[in-house]
Structure formats: C-alpha cells, structure tokens
Short mmCIF file of C-alpha atoms and ligand atoms in Angstrom, two decimals:
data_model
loop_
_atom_site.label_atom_id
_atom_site.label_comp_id
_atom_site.label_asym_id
_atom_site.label_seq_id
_atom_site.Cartn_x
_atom_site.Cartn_y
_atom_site.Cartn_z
CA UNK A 750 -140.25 36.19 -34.22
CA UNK A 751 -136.68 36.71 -32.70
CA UNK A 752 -136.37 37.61 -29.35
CA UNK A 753 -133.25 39.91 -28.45
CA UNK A 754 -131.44 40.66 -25.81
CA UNK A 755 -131.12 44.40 -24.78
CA UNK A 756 -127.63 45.41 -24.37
CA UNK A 757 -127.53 48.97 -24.06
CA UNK A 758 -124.51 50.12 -25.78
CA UNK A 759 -123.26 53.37 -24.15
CA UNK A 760 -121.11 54.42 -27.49
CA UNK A 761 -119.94 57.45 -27.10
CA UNK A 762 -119.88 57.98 -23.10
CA UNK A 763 -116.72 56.63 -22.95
CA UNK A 764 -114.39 58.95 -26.03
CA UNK A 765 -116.48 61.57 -26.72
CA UNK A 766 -113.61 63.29 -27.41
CA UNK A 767 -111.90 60.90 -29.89
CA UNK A 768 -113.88 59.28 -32.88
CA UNK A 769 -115.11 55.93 -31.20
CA UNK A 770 -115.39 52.93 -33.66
CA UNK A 771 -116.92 50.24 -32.60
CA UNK A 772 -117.73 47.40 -35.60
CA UNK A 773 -118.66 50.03 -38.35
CA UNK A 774 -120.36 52.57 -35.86
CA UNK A 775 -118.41 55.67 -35.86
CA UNK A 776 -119.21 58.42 -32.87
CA UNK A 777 -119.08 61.80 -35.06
CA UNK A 778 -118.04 64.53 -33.24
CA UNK A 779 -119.23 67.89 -34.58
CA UNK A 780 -116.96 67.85 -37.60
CA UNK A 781 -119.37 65.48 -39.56
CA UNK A 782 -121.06 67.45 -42.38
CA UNK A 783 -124.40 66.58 -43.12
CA UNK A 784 -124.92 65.52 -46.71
CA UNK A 785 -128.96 66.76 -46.25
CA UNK A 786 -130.75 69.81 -46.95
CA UNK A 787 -131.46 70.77 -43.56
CA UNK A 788 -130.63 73.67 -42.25
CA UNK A 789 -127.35 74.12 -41.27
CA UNK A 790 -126.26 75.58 -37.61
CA UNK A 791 -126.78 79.48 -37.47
CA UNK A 792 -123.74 80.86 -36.28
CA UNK A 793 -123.74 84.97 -35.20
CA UNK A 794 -127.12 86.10 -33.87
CA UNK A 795 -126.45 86.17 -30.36
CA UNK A 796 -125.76 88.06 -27.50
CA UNK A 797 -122.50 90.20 -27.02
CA UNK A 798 -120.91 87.93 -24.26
CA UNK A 799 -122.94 84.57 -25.01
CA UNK A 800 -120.82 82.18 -26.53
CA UNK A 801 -122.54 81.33 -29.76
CA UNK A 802 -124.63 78.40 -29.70
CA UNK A 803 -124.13 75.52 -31.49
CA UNK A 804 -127.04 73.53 -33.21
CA UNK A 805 -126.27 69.96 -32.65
CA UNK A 806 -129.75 68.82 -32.64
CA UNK A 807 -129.21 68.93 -36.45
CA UNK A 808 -126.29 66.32 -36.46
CA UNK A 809 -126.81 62.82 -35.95
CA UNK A 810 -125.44 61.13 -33.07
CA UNK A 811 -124.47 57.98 -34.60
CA UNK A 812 -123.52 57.57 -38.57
CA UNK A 813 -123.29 53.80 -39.27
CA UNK A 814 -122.23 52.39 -42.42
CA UNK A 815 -124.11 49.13 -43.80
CA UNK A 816 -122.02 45.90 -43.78
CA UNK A 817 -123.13 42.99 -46.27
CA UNK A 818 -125.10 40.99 -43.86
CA UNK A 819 -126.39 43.66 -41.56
CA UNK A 820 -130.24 43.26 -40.92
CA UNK A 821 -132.37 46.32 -39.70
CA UNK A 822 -132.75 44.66 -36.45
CA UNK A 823 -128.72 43.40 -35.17
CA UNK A 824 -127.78 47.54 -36.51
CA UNK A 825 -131.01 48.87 -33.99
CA UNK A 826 -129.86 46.39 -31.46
CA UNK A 827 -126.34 47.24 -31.29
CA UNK A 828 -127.60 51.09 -31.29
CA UNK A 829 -129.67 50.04 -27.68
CA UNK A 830 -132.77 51.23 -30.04
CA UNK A 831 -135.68 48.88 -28.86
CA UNK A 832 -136.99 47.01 -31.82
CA UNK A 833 -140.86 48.52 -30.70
CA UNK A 834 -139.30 52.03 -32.34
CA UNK A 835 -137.76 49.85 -35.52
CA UNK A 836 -141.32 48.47 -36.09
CA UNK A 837 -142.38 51.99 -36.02
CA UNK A 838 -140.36 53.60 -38.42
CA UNK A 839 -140.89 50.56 -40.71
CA UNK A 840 -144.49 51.48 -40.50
CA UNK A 841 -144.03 54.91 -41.86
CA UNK A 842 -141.81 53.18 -44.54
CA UNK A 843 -144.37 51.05 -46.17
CA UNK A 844 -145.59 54.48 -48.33
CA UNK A 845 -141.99 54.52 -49.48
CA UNK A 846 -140.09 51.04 -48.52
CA UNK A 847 -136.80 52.65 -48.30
CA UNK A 848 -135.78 50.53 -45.98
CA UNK A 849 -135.27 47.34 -48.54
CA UNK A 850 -133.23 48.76 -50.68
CA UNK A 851 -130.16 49.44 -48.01
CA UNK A 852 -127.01 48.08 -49.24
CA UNK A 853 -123.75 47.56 -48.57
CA UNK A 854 -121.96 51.25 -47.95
CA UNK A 855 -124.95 52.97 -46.98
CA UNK A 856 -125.33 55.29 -44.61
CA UNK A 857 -127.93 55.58 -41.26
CA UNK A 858 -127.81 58.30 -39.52
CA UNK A 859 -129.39 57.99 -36.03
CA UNK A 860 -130.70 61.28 -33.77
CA UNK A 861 -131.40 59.96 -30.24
CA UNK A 862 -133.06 61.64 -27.21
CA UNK A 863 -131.78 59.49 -24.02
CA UNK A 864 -131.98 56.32 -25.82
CA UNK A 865 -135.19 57.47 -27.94
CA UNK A 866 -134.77 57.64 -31.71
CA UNK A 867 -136.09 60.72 -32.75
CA UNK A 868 -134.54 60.68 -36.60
CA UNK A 869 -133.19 58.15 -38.68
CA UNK A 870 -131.92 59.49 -42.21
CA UNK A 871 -130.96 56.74 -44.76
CA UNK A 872 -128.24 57.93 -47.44
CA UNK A 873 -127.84 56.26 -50.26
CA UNK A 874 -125.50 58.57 -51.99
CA UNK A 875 -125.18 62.47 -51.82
CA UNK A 876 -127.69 63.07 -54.18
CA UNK A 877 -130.57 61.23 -52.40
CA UNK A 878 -131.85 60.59 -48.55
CA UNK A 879 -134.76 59.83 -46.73
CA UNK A 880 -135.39 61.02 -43.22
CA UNK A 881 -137.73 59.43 -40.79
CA UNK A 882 -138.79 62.03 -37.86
CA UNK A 883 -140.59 61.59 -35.06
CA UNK A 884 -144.52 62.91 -35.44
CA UNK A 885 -145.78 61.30 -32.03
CA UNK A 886 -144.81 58.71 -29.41
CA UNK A 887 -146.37 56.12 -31.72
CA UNK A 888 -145.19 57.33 -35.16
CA UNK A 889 -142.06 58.65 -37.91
CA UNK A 890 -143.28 60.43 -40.76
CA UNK A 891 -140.95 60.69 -43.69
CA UNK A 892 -138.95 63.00 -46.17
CA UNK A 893 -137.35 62.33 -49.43
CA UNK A 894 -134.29 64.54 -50.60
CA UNK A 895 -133.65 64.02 -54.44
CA UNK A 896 -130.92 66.61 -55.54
CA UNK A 897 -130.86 66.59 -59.20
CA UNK A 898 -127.37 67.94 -59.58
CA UNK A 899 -125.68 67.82 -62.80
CA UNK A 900 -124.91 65.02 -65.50
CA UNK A 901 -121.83 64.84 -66.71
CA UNK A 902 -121.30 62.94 -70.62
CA UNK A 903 -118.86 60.73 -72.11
CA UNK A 904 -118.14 58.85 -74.55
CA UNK A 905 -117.90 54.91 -73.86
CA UNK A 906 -117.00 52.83 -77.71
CA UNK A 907 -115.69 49.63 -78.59
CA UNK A 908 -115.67 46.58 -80.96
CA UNK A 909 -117.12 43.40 -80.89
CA UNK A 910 -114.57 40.83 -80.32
CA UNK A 911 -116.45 37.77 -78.43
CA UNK A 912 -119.89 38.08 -77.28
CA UNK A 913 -121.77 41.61 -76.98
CA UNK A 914 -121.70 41.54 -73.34
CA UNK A 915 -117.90 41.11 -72.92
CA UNK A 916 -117.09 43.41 -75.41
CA UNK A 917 -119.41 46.21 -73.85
CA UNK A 918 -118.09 45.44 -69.97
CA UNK A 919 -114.21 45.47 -71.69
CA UNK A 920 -115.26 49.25 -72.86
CA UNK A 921 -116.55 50.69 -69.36
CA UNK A 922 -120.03 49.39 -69.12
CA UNK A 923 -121.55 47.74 -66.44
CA UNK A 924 -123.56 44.56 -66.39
CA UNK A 925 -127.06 46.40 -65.85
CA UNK A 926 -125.99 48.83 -68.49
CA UNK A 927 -125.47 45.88 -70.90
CA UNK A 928 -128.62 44.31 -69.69
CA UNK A 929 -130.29 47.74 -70.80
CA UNK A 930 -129.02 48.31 -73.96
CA UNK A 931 -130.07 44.74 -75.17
CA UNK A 932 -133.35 44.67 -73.79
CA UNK A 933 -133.62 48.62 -75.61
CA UNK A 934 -133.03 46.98 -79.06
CA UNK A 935 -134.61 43.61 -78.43
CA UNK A 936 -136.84 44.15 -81.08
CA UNK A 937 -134.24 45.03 -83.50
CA UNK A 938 -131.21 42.90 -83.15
CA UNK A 939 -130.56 39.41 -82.15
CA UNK A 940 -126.95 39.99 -79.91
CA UNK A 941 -126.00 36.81 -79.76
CA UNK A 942 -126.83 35.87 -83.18
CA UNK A 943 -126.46 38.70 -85.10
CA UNK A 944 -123.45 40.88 -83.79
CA UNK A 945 -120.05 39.74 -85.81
CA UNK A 946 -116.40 40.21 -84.34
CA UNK A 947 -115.31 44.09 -86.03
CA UNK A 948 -118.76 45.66 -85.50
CA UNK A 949 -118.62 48.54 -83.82
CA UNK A 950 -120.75 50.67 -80.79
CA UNK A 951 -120.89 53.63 -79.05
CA UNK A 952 -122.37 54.75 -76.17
CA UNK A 953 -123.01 58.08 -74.64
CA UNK A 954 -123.57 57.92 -71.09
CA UNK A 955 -123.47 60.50 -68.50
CA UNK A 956 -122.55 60.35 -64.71
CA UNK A 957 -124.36 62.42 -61.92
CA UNK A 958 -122.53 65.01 -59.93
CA UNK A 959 -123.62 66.61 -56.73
CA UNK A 960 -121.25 69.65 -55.45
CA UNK A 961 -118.25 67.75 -58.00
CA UNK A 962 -118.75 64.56 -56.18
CA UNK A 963 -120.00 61.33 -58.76
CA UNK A 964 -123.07 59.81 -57.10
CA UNK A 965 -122.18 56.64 -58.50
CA UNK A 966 -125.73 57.22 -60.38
CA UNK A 967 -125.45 56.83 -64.26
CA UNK A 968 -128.17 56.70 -67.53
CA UNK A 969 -127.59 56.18 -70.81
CA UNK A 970 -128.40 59.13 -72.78
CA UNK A 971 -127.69 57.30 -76.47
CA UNK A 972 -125.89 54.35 -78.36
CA UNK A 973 -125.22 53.12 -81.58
CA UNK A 974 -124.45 49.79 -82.74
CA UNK A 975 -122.96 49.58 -86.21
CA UNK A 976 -123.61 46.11 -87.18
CA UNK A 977 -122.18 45.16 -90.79
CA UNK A 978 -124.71 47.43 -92.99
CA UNK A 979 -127.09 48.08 -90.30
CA UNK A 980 -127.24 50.95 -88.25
CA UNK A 981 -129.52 50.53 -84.50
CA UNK A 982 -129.48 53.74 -82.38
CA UNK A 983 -131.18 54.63 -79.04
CA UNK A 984 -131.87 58.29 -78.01
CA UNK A 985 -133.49 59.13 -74.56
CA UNK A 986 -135.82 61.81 -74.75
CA UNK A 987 -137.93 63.18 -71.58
CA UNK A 988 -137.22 60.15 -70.46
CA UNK A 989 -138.23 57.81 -73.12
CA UNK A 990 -135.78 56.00 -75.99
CA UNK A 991 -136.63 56.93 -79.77
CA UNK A 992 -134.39 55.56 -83.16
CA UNK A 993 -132.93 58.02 -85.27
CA UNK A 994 -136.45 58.38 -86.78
CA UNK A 995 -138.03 59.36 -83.32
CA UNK A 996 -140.00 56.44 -83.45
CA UNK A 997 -140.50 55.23 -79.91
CA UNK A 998 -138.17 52.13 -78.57
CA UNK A 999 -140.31 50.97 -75.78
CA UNK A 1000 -143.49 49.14 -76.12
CA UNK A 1001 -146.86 50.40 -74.46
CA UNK A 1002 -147.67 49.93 -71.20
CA UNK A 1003 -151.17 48.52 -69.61
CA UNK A 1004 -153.08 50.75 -67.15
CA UNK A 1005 -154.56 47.59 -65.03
CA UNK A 1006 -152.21 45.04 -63.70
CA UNK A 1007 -155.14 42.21 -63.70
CA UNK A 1008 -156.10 40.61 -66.72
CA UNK A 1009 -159.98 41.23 -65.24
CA UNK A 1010 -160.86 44.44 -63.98
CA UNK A 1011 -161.55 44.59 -60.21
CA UNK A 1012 -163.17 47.38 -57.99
CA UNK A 1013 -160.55 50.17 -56.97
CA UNK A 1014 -161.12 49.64 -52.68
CA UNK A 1015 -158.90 52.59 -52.60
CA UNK A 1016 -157.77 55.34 -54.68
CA UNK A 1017 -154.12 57.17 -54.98
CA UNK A 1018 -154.02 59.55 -52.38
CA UNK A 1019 -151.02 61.93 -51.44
CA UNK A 1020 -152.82 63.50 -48.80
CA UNK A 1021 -154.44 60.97 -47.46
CA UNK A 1022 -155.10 61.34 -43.41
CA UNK A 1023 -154.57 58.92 -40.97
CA UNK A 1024 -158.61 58.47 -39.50
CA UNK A 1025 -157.49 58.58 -35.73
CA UNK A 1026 -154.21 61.07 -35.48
CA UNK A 1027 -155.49 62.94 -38.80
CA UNK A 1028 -151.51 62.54 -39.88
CA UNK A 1029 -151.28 62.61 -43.66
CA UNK A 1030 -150.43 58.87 -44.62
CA UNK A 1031 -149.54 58.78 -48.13
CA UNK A 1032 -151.57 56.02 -50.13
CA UNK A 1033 -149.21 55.55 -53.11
CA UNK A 1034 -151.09 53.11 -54.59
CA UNK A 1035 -153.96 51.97 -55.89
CA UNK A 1036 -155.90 49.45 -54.21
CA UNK A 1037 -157.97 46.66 -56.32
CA UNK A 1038 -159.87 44.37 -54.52
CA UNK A 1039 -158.67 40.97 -55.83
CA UNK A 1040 -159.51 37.63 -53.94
CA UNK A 1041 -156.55 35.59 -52.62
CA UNK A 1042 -154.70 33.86 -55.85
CA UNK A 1043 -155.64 36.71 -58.59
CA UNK A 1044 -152.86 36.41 -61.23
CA UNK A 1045 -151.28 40.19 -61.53
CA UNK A 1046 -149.14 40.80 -64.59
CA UNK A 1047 -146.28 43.22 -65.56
CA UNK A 1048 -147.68 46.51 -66.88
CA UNK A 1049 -144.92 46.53 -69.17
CA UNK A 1050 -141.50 44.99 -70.46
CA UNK A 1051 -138.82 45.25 -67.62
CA UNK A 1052 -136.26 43.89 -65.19
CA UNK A 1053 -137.80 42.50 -61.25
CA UNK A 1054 -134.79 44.42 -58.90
CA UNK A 1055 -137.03 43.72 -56.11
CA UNK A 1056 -139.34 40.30 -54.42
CA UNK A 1057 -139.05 40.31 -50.70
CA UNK A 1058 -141.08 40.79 -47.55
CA UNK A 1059 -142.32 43.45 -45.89
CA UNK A 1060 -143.91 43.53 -42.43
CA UNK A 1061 -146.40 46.05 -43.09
CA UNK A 1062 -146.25 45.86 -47.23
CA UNK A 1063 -146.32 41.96 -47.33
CA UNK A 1064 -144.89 40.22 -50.06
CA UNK A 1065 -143.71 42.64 -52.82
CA UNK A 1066 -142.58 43.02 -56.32
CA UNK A 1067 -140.42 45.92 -57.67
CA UNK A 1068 -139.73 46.14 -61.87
CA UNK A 1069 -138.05 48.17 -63.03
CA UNK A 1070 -139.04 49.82 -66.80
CA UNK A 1071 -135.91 51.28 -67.85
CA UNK A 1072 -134.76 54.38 -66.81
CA UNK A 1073 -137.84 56.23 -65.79
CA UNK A 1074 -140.29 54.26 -65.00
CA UNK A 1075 -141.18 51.70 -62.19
CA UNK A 1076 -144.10 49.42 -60.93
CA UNK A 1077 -144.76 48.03 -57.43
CA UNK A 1078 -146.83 45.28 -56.50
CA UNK A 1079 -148.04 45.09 -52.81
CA UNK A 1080 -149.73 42.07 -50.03
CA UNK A 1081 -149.25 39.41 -52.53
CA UNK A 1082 -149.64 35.57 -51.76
CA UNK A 1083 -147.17 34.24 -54.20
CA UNK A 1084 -144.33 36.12 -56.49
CA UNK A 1085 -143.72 34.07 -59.60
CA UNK A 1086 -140.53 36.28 -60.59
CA UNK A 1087 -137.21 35.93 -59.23
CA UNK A 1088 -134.94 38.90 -58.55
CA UNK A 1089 -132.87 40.11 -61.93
CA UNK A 1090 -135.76 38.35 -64.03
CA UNK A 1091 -136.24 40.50 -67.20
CA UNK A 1092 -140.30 40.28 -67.48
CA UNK A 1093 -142.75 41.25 -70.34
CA UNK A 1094 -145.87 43.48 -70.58
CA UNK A 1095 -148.77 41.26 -69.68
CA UNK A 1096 -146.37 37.98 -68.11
CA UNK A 1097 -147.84 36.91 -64.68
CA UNK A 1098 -145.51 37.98 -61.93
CA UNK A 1099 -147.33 37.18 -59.15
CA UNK A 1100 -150.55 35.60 -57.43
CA UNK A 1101 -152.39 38.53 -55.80
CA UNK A 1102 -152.61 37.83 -51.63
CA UNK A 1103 -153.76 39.34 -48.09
CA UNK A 1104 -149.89 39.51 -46.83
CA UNK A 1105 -148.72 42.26 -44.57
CA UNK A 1106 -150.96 44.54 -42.83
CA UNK A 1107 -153.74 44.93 -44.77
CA UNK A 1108 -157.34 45.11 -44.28
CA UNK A 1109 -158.61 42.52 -46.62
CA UNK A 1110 -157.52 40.83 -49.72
CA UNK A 1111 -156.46 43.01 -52.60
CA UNK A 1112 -153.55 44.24 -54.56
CA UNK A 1113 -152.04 47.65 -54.13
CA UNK A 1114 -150.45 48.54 -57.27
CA UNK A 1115 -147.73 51.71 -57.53
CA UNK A 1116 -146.32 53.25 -60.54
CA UNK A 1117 -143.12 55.79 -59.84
CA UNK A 1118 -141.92 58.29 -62.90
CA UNK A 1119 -138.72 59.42 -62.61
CA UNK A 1120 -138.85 58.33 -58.49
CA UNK A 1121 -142.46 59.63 -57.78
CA UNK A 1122 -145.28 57.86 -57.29
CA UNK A 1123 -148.07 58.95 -59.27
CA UNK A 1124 -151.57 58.23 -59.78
CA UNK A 1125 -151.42 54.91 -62.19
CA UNK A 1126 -155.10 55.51 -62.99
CA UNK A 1127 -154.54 58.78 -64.41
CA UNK A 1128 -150.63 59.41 -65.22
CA UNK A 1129 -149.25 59.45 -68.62
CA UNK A 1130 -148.02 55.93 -68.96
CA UNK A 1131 -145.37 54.60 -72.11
CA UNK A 1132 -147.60 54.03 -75.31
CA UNK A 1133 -145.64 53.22 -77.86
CA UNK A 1134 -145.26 56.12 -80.07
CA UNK A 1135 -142.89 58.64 -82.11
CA UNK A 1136 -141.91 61.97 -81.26
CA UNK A 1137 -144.96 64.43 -80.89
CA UNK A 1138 -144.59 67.28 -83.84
CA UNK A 1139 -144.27 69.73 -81.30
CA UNK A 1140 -141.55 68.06 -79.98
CA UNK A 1141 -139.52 67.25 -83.00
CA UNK A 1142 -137.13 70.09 -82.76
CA UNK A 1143 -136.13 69.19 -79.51
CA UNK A 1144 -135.68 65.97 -80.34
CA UNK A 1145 -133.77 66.16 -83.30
CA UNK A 1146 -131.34 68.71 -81.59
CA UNK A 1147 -130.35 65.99 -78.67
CA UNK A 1148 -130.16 63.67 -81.36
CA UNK A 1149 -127.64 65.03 -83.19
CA UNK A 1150 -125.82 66.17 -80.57
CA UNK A 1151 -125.08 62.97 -79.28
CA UNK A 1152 -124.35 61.68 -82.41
CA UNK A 1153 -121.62 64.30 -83.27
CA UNK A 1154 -120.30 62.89 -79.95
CA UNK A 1155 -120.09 59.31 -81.34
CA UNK A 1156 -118.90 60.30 -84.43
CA UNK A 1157 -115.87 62.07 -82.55
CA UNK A 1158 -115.60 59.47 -80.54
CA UNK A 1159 -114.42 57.04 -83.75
CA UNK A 1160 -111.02 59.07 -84.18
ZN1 LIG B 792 -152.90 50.35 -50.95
#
C-alpha cells in the first residue's frame, strides 16, 4: 500500500475570520447551513446576562467539495486526518458502501476534535446524507438521511427523426433515462428496427424537490410510444411498471443468486451485534457459503452501475433493477460484468471469491427496495404479474392521469 507523508494542514488557524480556500476546501464560518436533520443550535434558554451559547459542535469544520480525481485518501491527507481513522470509517461503511459512490460535486463534511475526526457526513444532494460518528476510539457507526420531499411532473414529448435515442435526448431526456425506457419495452418493441421517422412519444417524468430546491433526482412515472398503429405504454405503480392493461412490464426475479443452492453461513440481520463491543453491526446481506470460483448470476434483468473494490467488502457488484430495486454482490474473486453493462435474470456476473475481509469463502448477497436493504430470503421480490384486484382502482386512476397529461401534452 501507499505510504504518505503527514503534512498537517493547519486550515483555518490562519483566516478564521475570512472564508479560507485552499484547493476546493472551504473553512465555513458559522454561516454554513447544514443541509441534515440534526438538530439545529438552540438559541434563548439561558441565563439573563450569559451571552447565548452557540452550538458549533453541530457544524462541520471543514465542507470539501469532490473534484474528479480525488481519492478518499489525498482528501483525508490534505485534511491532516491520519489514514488509521479513514480505514476506520471505511469499516463502518462496508454495511452501506457509501463511500464508492462519491462523485464529482459532492459534499464531505468533516467534524474534528484537535486533529481527531469525530464526524464525517457525505452529501450527495439535499435530499440524502450519510453521517459517520464516532462510537469508540476504534469505530464510526453510521446514519442515513433520505428526505422524501416532493415530485414535481412534466411533460417531456417528441418525434422520431433519426434513431430513438437522439430523438429522446433532443426532447429533455437523459442517456440513463433512454437506457430505461428501452430496456422497459424490450420485450415489446425493437427501437432500432421498428421505430419510423414521424412516430411519436411522450414521457411523464417528475423531478424531486426538497424545501423548492431540485435534487437533481428524477423517475419516470409513464411514457408512451406511438409507433405507426401500435400503441406501447409504461405506468409505474408502487414502484413497479404495468401496460395500459396493468399487466406487469418487468420480468420475475430469482430468490438465490447461485444456480445451486448453498448453506446460508449467515442470515440478514439489522440488529446484528458486534461479539466483542456488543455495537449493532448491520449484516445487510445474506451470506452463502460458496467455494472460491462459484458462478453467481443476476437475480433479475438490469443495468451493473457498480464493479470495484472494497477494502473490507472485496470485490463488488452493484445492478441496478430499474427504479426500485437493487442487488449487491459481495468478496467476489472475479466480476464478469463491466460497469454500464445491461445484464439479464440468470446471466453470470461474477465468480464467487474470499476478497475483502471476510472470514471464509462465500458470497454475501444484498437486495435494496426503494434504498433499503431488506431481507432477500424473505422480501417481496418482482414476479412478473398484473395489477392485484384490490389494487386496480388505484391503478387505473394513476393511469389515466398520466395519460390525460400526454394527451395535453400533443397540443
Ligand atoms: Zn455477509
């Protein structure tokens, strides 16, 4: 491994006053806001000739910004945060593995105790942050903040004139939004073959807000393609996509992600304790204990937004299954997937491994819904059907909703 050189950096000593910038760090004096959910300085309350006291243990002493190229370690270094602490919080991380999916514009907020870290929050965007906290000399525990805040629709139409792709990206869509809406209707439409110059789509996609501020976060909530007699529509529904007919768009996933079955070494577990500190530990996973070179599939059809390395996880897969669910694949030996790969239910991804810390060979497998982990073995997973009865109301409400907004969208 690297060896580094500590420089301590004594940001901050010099301006305190001023905002200091060195690179992209930024000294925030008190005026920074905190995008979290904690609580907020408690003005009033005191004595009649105290000055009231201000709570700056809840604002973070450095905010850095993420530069494309930045690694965990040069940001930490430049901070005068030993790398011994870094390992540490990356420790905590392997329940969640936050840390991998820092880009470019993201924010770390760093609380420091005379050159300790005692919190690091990562914020992705207003609406979501993770906070690593100090639990002992030895260890972070962690916190996810999810605000839900509120989705705002529009309309997003256009005609075919070239290819499907450049016609959807000329009306407003992105690239992965594309990507989803042909892989939705992949077993209804050829788009390269079928779609002629004139036909027509619309797309109703809504935008998150948090406090009036767009979170850059975006689903599609329906979409039509009007393709010379033909008619293909998508509607999400708690999450899922259904036709006009409520018949279900996605195909069914597997519960195992072996093509064997394989003893479960360790169950999903929440609440699991650490043995020695008696700390909960998440286990977000379930464990199967594969030898060394076990092929592990997809559990269903999807896109791979994730195959890197992990200290503590090892080698690891992410897919992504549209808009709600997602699979993660932990310790492996070999990923057989690249990055952006769309892959199908059953396709081998990987070759199971020992990688990362781990007590033995085997393969921890995770399913999220929605950005949860739950318990694979037991949650409801995709299987490929229509609209429940019960739920056909419902259904045919949003349906028609958004397709009153496509229709007005047509002028
Ligand atoms: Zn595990």
């Amino acid at each position: 491994m690297k060896r580094y050189l500590r420089k301590p950096l004594m940001l901050g000593i010099y301006l305190p006053a001023a905002a200091l910038t060195l690179g992209a760090f930024s000294y925030q004096p008190l005026e920074y806001s905190l995008p979290l959910d904690l609580p907020q300085p408690v003005a009033a309350q005191t004595q009649a000739d105290e000055p009231p006291q201000l709570a700056d243990l809840n604002l973070p002493d450095y905010v850095y910004t993420i530069q494309p190229g930045d690694t965990l370690s040069t940001i930490f270094e430049r901070l005068g945060v030993s790398q011994k602490e870094m390992y540490q919080v990356l420790e905590s991380d392997v329940s969640i593995l936050a840390l991998d999916t820092l880009k470019p514009g993201d924010k770390l907020g760093f609380w420091l105790d005379q050159g300790r870290l005692v919190q690091l929050e990562l914020s992705f965007d207003i609406s979501h942050q993770v906070v690593f906290t100090r639990a002992s000399e030895e260890e972070f525990e962690y916190a996810e903040v999810r605000l839900e805040g509120e989705w705002r629709e529009q309309v997003i139409a256009g005609e075919i004139n070239g290819s499907f792709f450049t016609s959807a990206k000329r009306a407003g869509l992105s690239a992965a939004e594309v990507q989803s809406i042909s892989s939705l209707l992949q077993d209804k439409i050829n788009f390269r073959r079928d779609l002629r110059a004139g036909d027509r789509f619309q797309v109703v996609r809504s935008e998150q807000y948090v406090d009036g501020e767009p979170t850059g976060k975006t689903r599609l909530e329906g979409l039509r393609v009007l393709n010379r007699s033909r008619e293909l529509t998508a509607f999400m529904f708690d999450g899922n996509y259904y036709d006009l007919n409520g018949e279900s768009l996605a195909r069914a996933f597997m519960r195992y992600p072996t093509k064997r079955s394989y003893r479960l070494s360790s169950h999903f577990n929440p609440n699991r304790k650490h043995p020695v500190t008696g700390r909960v530990r998440p286990h977000n996973g379930t464990d199967f204990a594969t030898p060394i070179g076990t092929p592990v599939l997809a559990t269903g059809d999807g896109v791979v937004t994730r195959v890197t390395k992990h200290p503590y996880a090892g080698l690891y897969i992410v897919i992504e299954h549209g808009e709600k669910y997602k699979t993660r694949f932990l310790h492996l030996s070999k990923a057989l997937v690249r990055k952006g790969q769309t892959v199908s239910r059953g396709q081998k991804i990987a070759l199971s491994g020992n990688s990362g810390r781990s007590t033995g060979p085997h393969l921890h497998y995770e399913l999220h819904i929605n950005g949860r982990p739950v318990n694979a073995m037991k949650a409801p997973i995709p299987v490929a059907d229509a609209v429940g009865k019960d739920d056909r109301m419902a259904f045919n409400q949003i349906r028609d909703r958004l397709l009153d907004q496509m229709n007005a969208s047509q002028g």
